[in-house]
Coordinates of C-alpha atoms and ligand atoms in Angstrom, one line a residue:
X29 CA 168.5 99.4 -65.5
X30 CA 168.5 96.2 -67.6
X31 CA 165.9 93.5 -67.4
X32 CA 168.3 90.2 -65.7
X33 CA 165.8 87.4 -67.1
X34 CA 168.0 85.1 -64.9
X35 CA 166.3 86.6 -61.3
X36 CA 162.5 86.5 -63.1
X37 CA 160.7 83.9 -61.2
X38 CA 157.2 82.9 -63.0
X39 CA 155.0 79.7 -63.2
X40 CA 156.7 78.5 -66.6
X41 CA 159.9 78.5 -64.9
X42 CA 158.9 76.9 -62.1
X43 CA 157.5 74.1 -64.4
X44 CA 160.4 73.8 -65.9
X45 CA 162.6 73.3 -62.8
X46 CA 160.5 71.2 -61.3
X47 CA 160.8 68.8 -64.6
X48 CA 164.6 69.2 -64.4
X49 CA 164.7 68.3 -61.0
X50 CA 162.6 65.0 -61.6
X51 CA 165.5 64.5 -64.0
X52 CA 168.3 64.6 -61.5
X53 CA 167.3 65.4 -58.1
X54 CA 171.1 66.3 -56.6
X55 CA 171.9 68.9 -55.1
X56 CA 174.4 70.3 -52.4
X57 CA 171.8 72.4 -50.5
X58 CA 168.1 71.8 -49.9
X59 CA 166.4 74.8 -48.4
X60 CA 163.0 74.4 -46.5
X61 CA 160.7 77.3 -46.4
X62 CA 160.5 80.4 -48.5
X63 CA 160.5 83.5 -45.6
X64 CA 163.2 85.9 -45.1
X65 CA 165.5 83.2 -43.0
X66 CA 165.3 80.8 -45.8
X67 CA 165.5 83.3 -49.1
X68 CA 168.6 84.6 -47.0
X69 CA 169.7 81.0 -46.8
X70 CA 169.7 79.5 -50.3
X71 CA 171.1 83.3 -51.3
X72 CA 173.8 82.8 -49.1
X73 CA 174.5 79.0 -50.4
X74 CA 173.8 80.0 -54.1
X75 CA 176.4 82.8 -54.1
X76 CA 178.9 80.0 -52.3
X77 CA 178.6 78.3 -55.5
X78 CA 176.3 76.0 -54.0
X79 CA 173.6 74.0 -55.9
X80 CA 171.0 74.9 -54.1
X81 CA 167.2 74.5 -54.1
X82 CA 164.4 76.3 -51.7
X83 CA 160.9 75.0 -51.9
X84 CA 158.0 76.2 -50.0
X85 CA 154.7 74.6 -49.1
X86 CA 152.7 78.0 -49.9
X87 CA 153.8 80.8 -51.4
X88 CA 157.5 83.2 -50.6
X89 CA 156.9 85.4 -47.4
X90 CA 153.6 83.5 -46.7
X91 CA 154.5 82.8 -43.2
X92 CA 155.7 85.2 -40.2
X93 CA 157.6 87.4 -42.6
X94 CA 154.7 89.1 -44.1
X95 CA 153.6 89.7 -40.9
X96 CA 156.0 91.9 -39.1
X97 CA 156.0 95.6 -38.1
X98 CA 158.4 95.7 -41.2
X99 CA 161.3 97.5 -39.2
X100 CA 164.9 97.1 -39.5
X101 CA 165.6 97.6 -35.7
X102 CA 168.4 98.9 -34.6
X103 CA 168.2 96.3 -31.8
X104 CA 167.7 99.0 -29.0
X105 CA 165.0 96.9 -26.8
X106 CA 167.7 94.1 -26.5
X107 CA 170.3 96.1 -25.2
X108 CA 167.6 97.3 -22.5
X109 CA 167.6 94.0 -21.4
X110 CA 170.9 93.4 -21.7
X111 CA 171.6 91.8 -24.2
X112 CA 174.5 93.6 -26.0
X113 CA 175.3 90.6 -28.1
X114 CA 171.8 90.5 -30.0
X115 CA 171.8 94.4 -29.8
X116 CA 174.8 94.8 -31.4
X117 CA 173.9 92.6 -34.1
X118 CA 170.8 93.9 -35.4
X119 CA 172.7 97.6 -35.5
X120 CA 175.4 95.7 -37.9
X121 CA 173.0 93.9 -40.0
X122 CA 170.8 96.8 -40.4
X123 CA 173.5 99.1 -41.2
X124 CA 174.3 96.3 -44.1
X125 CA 170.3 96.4 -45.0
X126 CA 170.6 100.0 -45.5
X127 CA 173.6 100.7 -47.1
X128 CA 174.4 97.9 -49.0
X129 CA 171.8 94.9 -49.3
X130 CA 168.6 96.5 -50.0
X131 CA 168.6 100.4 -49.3
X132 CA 166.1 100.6 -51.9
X133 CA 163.5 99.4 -49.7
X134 CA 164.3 100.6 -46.2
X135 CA 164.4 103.9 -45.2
X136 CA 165.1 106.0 -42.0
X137 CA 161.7 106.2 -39.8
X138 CA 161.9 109.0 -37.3
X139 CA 160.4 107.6 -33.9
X140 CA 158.3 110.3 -31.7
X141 CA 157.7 109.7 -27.8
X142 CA 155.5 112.3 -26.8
X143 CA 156.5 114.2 -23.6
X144 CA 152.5 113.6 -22.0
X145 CA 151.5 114.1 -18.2
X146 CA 152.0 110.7 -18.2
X147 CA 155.4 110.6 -19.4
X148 CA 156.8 111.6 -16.1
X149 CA 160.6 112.9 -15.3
X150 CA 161.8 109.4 -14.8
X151 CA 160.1 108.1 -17.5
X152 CA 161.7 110.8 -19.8
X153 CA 165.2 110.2 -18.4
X154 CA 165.0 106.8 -19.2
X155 CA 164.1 107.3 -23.0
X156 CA 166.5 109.3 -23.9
X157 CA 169.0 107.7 -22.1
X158 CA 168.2 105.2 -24.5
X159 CA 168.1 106.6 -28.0
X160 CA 171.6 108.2 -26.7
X161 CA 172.3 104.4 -26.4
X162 CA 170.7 103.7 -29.7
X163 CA 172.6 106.4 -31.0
X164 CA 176.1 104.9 -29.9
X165 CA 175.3 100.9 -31.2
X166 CA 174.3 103.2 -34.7
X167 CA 177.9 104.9 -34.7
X168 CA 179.8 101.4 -33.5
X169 CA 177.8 99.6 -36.3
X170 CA 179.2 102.5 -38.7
X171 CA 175.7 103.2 -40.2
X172 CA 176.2 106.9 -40.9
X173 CA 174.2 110.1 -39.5
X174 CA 173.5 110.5 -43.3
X175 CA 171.8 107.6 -43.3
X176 CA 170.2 107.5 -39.7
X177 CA 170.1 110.8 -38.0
X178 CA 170.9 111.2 -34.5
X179 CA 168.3 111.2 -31.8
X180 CA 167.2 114.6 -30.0
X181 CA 164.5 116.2 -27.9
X182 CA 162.1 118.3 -30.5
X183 CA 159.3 121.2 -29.3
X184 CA 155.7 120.3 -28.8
X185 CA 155.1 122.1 -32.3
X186 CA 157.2 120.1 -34.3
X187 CA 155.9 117.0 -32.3
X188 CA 152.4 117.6 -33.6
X189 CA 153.4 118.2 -37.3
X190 CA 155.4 114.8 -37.0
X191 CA 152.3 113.2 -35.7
X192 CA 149.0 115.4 -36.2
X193 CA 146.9 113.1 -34.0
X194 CA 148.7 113.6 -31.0
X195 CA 147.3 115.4 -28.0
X196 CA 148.2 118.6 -27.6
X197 CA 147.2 119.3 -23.8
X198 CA 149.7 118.7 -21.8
X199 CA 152.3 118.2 -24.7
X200 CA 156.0 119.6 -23.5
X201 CA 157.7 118.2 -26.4
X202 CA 158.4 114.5 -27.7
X203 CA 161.7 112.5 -28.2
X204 CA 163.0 111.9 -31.3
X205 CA 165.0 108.7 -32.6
X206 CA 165.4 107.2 -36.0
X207 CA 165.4 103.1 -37.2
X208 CA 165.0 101.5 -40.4
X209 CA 161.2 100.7 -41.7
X210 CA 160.5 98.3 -44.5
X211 CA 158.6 99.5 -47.2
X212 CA 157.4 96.1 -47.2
X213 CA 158.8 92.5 -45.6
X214 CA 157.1 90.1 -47.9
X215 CA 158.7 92.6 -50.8
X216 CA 162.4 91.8 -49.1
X217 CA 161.6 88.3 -49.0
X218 CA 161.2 88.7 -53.1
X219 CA 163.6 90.2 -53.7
X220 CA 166.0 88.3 -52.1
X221 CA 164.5 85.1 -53.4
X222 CA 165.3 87.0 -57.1
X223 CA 168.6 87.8 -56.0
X224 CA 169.2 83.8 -54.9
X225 CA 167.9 82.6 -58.5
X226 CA 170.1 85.4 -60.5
X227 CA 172.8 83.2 -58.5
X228 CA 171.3 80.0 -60.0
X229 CA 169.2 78.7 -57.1
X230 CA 166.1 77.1 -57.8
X231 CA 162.9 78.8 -56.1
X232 CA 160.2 76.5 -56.2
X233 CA 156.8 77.5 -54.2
X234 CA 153.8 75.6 -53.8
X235 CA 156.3 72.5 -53.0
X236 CA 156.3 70.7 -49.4
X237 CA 159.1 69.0 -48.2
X238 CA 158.0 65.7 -46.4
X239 CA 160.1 63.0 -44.6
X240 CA 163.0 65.1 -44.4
X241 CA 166.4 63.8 -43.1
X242 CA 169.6 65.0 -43.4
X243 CA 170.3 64.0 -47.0
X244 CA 166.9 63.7 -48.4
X245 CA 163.4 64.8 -48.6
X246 CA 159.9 63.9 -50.7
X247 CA 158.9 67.1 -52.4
X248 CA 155.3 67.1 -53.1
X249 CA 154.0 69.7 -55.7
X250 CA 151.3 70.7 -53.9
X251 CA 149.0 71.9 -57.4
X252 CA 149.2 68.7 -59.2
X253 CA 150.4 66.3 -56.5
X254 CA 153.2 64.6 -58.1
X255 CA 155.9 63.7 -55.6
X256 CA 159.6 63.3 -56.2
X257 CA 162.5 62.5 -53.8
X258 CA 165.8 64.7 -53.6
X259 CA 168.9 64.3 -53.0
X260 CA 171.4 66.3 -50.7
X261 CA 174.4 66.7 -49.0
X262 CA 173.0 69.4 -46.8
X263 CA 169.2 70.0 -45.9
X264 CA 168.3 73.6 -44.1
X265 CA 165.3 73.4 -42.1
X266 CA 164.4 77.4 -42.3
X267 CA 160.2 76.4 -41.7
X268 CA 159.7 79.0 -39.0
X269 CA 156.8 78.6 -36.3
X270 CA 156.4 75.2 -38.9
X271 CA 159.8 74.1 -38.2
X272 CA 158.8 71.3 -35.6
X273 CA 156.9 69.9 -37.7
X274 CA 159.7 69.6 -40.2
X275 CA 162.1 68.0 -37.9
X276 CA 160.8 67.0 -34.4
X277 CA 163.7 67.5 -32.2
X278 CA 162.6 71.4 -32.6
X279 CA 161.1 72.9 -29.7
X280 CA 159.4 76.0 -30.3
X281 CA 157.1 78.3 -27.8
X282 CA 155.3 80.4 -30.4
X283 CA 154.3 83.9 -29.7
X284 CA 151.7 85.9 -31.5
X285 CA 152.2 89.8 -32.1
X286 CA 149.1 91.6 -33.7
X287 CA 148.8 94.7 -35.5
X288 CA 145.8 97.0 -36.6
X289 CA 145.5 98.8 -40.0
X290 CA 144.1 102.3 -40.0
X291 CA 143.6 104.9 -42.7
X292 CA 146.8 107.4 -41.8
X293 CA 144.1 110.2 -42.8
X294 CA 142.6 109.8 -39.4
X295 CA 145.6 110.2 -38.2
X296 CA 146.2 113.5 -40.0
X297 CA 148.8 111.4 -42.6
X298 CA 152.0 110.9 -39.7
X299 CA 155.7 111.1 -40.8
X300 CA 156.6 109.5 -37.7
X301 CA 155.7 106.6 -35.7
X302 CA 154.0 107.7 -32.7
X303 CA 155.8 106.0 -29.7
X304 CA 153.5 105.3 -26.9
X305 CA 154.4 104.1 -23.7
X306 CA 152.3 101.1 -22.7
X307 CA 150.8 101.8 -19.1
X308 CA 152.5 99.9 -15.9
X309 CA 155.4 98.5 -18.1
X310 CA 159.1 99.8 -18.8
X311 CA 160.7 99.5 -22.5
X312 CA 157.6 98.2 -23.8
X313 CA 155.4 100.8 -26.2
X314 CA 152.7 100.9 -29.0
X315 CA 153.3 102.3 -32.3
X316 CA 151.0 103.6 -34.7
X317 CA 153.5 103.2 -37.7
X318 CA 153.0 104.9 -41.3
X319 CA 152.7 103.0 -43.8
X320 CA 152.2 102.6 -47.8
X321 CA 149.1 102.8 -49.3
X322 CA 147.7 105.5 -47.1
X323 CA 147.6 103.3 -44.0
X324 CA 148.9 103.8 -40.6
X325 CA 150.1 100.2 -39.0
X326 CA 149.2 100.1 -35.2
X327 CA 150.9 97.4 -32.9
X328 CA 151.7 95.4 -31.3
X329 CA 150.7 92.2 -29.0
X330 CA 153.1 89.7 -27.5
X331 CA 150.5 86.8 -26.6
X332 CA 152.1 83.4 -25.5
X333 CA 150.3 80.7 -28.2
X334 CA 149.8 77.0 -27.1
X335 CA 148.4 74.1 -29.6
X336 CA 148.4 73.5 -33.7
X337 CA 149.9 76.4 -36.0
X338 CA 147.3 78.1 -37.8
X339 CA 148.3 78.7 -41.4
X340 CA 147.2 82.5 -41.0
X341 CA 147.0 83.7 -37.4
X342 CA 143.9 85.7 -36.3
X343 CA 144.0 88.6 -33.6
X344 CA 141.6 88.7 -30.9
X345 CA 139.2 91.2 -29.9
X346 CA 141.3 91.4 -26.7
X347 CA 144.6 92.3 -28.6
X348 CA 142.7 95.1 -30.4
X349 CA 141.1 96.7 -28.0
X350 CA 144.5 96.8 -26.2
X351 CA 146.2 98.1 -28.9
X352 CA 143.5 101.0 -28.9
X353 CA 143.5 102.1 -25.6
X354 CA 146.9 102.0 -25.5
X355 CA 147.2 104.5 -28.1
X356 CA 144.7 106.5 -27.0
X357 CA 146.6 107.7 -24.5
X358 CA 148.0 109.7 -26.4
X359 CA 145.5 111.0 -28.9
X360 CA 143.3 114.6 -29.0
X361 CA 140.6 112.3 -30.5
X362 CA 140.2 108.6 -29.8
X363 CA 140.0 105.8 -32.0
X364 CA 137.4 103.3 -31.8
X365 CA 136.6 99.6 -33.3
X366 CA 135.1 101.3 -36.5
X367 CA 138.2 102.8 -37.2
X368 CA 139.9 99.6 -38.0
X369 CA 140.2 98.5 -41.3
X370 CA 141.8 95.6 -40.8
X371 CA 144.3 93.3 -38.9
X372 CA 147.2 91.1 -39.3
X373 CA 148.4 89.2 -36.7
X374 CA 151.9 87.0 -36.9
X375 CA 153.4 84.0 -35.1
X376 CA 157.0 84.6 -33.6
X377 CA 159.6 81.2 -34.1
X378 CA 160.6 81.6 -30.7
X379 CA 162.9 78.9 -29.1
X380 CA 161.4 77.3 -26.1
X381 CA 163.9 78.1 -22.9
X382 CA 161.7 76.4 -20.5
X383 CA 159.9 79.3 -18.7
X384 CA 158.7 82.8 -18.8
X385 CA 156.6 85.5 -20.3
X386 CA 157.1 85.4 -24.7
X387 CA 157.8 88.8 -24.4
X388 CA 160.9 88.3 -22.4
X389 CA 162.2 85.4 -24.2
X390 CA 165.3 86.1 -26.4
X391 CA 165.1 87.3 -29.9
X392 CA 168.1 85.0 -30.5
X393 CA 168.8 82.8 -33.6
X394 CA 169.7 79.6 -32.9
X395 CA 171.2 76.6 -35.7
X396 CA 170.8 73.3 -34.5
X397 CA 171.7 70.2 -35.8
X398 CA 169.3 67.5 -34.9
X399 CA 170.1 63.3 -34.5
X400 CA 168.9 63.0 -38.4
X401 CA 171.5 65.4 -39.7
X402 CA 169.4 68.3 -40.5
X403 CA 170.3 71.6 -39.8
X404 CA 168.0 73.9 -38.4
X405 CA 167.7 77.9 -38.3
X406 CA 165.2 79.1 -35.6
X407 CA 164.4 82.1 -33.7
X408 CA 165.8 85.3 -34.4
X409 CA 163.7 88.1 -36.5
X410 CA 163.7 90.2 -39.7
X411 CA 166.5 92.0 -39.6
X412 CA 169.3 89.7 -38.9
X413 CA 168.2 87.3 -41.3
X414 CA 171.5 87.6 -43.2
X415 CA 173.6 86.4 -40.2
X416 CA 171.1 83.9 -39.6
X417 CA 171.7 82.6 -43.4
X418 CA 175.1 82.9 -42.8
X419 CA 175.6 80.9 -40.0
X420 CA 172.8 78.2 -41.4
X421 CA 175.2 77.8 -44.6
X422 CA 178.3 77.4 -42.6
X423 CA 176.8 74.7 -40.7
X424 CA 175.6 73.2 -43.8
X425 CA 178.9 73.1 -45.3
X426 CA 180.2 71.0 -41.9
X427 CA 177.3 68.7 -42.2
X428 CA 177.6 68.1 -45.9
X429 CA 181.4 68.1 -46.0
X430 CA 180.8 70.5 -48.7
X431 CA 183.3 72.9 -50.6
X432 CA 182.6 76.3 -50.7
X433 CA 183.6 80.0 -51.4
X434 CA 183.5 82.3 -48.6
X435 CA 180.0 84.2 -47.3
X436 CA 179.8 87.5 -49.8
X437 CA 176.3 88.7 -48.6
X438 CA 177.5 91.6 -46.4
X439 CA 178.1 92.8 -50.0
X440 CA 175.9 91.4 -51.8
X441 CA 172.9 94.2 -53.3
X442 CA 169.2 92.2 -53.5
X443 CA 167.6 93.1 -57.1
X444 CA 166.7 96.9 -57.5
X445 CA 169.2 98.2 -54.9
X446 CA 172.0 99.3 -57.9
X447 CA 172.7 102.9 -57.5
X448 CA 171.5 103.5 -61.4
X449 CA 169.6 106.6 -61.6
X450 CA 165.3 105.4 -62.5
X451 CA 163.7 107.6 -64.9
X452 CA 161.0 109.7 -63.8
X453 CA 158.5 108.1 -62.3
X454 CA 155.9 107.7 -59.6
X455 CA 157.5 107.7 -56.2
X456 CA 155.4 104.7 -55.2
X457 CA 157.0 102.9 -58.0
X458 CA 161.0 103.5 -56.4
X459 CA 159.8 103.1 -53.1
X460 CA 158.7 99.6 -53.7
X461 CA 161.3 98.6 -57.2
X462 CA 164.4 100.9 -56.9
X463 CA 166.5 100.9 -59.8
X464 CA 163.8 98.4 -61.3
X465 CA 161.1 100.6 -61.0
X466 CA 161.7 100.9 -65.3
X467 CA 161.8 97.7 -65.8
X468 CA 158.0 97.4 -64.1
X469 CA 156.9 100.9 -65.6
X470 CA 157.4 98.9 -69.4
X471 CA 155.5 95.9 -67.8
X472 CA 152.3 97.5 -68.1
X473 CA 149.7 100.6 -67.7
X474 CA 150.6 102.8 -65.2
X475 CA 147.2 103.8 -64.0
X476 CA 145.9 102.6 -60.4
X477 CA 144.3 99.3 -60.2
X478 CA 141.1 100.6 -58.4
X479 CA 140.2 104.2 -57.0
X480 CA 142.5 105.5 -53.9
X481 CA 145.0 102.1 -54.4
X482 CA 148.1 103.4 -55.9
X483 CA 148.6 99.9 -57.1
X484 CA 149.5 100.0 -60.8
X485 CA 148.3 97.6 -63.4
X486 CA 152.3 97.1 -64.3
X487 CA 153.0 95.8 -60.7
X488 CA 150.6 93.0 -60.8
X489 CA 151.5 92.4 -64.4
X490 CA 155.4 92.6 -63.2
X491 CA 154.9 89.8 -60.0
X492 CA 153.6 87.3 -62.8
X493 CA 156.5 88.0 -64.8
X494 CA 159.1 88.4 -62.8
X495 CA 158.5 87.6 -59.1
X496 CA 156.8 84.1 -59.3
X497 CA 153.3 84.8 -58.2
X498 CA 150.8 82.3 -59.4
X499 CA 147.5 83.3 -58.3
X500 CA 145.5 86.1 -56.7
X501 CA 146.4 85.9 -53.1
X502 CA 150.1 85.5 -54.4
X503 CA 149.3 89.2 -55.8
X504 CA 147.1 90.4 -53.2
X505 CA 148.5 89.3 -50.3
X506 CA 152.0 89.2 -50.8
X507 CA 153.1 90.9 -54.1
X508 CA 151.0 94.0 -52.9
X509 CA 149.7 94.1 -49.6
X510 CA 146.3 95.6 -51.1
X511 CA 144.5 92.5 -49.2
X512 CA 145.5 93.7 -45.6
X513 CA 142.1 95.7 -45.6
X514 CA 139.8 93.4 -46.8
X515 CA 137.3 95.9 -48.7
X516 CA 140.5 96.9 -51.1
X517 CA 141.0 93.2 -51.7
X518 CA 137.5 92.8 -53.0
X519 CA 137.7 96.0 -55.1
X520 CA 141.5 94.9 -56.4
X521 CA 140.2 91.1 -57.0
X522 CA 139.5 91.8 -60.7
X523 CA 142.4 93.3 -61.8
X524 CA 144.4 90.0 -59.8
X525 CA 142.5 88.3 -62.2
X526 CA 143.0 89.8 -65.3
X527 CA 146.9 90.2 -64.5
X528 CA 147.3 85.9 -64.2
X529 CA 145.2 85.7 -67.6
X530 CA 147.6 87.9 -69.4
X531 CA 144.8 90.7 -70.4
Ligands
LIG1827 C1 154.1 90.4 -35.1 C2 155.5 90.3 -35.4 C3 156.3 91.4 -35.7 C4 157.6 91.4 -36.0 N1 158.3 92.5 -36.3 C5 159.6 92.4 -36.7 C6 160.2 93.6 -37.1 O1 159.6 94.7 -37.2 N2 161.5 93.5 -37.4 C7 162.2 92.3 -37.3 O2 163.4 92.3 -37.6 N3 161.6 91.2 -37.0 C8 160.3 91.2 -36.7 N4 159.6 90.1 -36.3 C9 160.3 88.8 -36.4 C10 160.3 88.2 -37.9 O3 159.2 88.6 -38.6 C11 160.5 86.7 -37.9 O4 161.6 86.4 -37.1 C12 160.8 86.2 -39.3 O5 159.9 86.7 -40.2 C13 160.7 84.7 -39.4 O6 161.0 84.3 -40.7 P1 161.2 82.8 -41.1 O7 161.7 82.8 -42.5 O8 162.1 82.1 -40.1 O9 159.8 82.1 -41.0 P2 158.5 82.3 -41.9 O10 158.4 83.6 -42.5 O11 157.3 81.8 -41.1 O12 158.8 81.3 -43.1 C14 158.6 79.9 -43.0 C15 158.2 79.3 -44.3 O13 158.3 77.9 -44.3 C16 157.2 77.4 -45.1 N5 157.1 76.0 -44.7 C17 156.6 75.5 -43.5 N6 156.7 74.1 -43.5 C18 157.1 73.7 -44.8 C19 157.3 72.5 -45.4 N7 157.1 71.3 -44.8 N8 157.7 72.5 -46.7 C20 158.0 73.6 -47.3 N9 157.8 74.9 -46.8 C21 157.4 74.9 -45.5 C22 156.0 78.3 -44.8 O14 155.1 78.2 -45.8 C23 156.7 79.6 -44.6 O15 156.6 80.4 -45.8 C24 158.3 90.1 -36.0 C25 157.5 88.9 -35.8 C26 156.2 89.0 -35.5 C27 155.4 87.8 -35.2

């Protein structure tokens, strides 16, 4: 594949922009907040034909987006509580994820409930009644078997070689259904924020938007502190769990979801995720999710969160120690505290409906336009973000009596997802590049950054070059997601370093 310079996001372009924007500060679309809903966003715009600019405070994909289970659901749980709407939805957009947008980086995860003792009849009936559900929203979203194979029952042999850990007393069997798993969400968010700039937008990170109304803002560049105020006929308001404090008519009732990090070894290295049925509820469950990097992601928590926003959420020793004995259920050996490398723990945007649990609040997006004349895009999840974009732009087009081409992004492929063939080379490298995995093979050495972290040098020298980060946590924490277990962060931290100083 060839190198498109005009998707490369790096510190000197940044510079630059920001210096052209002091210039003339005009634009048709301002977009607030660089995660998934707001990459999505100025994508969307961009590709109208929209002059468009995205700023974020931190860094792309440094809010809830980095912190999901990194599934493309195929909105089952929704239509289990009836929500066929939503649930159809999220089979659509995740058909367009895997086919068209970004196959490159989401693949088909096969799902294993074990059949336990304590997955009774009833229990069992109701499982697969709805994978065969699941199944049916796949085939009317027109994502094919190829793609997403069908759900079945499998034997209590090929149960334990899907997930070694399981317990095998007991063990009839497990149920088997497929959805689409991430190799990464703060990688999507990149990439998509790539994509938006090869359509001209301008990413900017490290920039807060302050005093925002409908037509105008005060960016702050939040490294040197020089301000500037733009101009536009549309501003998005795409801040997340941050978004009331962006435009105050938003009412949000956070929720936080946690997740453990284990070394998949313990778990004898699972294909699948282990599905576990969480005690004394229906449709809810535990997963133990494989994950790159040799790491097994266990979660997760729904806990209702009242007062400021934390800038990085922190679990609690309640969440993991519910997380662990919910899995144990269903393990020949259980896991303990010192099994846990790390955690990661996210804050859900969700819409306050007046009461009820988090958990049973809807997943719904919402746009709003407030009295100022900004429009907000709230709620929602991961893997409708495109629809949310979609419907964020139109609205932005009404408010801004802008014109505009029709939405392209059901067809739209982010960076990397081009069919072209890669050379041979390391399968970690596709996994997380696709068709650019060349272009970040020449960026560099190819050895590991640090011993058992199949991290290359060229993928921290390629997120300098190419995908805008601008210091170590940029590449740590977000480029790579080496820094989810703290001791590899430590061990990675020179590299980091020697990656941003060019050596
Ligand atoms: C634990 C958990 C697991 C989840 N799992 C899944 C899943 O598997 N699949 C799925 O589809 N969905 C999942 N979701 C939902 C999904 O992750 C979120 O809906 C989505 O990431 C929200 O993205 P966002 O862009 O709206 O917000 P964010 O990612 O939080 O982005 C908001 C951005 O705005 C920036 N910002 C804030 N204020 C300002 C300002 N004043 N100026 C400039 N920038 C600002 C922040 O820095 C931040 O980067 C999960 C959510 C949680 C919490």
């Amino acid at each position: 594949m060839q190198d498109h310079p005009q998707s490369a996001l790096s510190a000197d372009r940044r510079r630059r922009e920001l210096v052209d924007l002091g210039d003339s500060a005009d634009v048709d679309v301002l977009v607030i907040g660089g995660g998934i809903t707001g990459v999505g966003t100025a994508l969307d715009a961009a590709s109208r034909g929209l002059r468009t600019v995205l700023v974020d405070k931190h860094d792309l994909a440094f809010g809830t987006s980095r912190w999901s289970s990194k599934l493309a659901h195929g909105g089952l749980r929704y239509l289990a509580s009836g929500n066929v709407g939503i649930a159809r939805e999220s089979a659509v957009e995740r058909g367009i994820l895997m086919t068209r947008t970004a196959p490159h980086l989401v693949r088909a995860l096969p799902q294993l409930v074990p059949l336990l003792p304590s997955v009774g009849r009833f229990a069992n009936a109701l499982v697969r009644t709805g994978f065969l559900a699941g199944d049916a929203l796949r085939v009317t979203a027109r994502t094919p078997a190829s793609v997403l194979p069908r759900s079945r029952r499998v034997d209590a042999e090929k149960a334990a070689r899907l997930a070694p850990a399981v317990r095998r007393e007991g063990l009839r069997g497990g149920l088997l259904a497929y959805d689409g798993q991430l190799i990464d969400d703060a990688r999507l968010v990149v990439a998509l924020a790539r994509t938006a700039a090869a359509h001209s937008a301008t990413i900017l990170t490290r920039v807060g938007a302050y005093d925002v109304t409908g037509d105008s803002a005060r960016l702050r560049d939040e490294l040197t502190g020089e301000e500037l105020t733009i101009r536009a006929r549309a501003v998005v308001n795409a801040a997340g769990v941050w978004a009331g404090q962006v435009d105050p008519d938003i009412r949000l009732k956070p929720s936080r979801g946690t997740h453990l990090v284990l070394p998949a070894e313990l778990l004898g290295n699972p294909t699948a995720a282990l599905t576990v049925p969480i005690p004394g509820e229906t449709n809810r469950f535990v997963f133990a999710l494989p994950a790159q990097l040799g790491r097994v992601y266990l979660g997760l928590t729904d806990e209702a969160v009242d007062g400021a926003i934390p800038d990085v959420p922190v679990a609690s020793d309640g969440e993991v120690d519910f997380l662990l004995d919910t899995v144990n259920t269903a393990l020949a050996t259980p896991l303990s505290r010192s099994d846990v490398l790390g955690t990661f723990a996210g804050l859900r945007p969700l819409l306050d409906s007046g009461e009820g649990k988090t958990s049973d609040l809807s997943r719904n997006h919402a746009v709003l336009r407030s009295s100022n004349g900004v429009v907000s895009v709230v709620g929602g999840k991961l893997t409708t973000y495109r629809k949310m974009a979609q419907d964020a732009v139109d609205a932005a087009i009404a408010a801004g009596e802008l014109t505009a081409r029709a939405c392209v992004t059901t067809n739209l492929p982010a960076v990397g997802a081009d069919r072209t063939a890669p050379r041979s080379l390391p399968p970690s490298l596709v996994a997380r590049y696709g068709s650019e995995a060349g272009i970040v093979a020449d960026a560099g050495d190819l050895t590991p950054i640090a011993d058992g972290i199949d991290v290359t040098h060229a993928e921290l020298a390629f997120a300098v070059s190419h995908e805008g980060a601008l210091d170590v946590d940029d590449l740590l924490d977000r480029r790579t997601r080496i820094g989810l277990v703290p001791g590899d962060r430590e061990r990675a931290l020179p590299a980091a370093e020697r990656a941003l100083n060019g050596s």
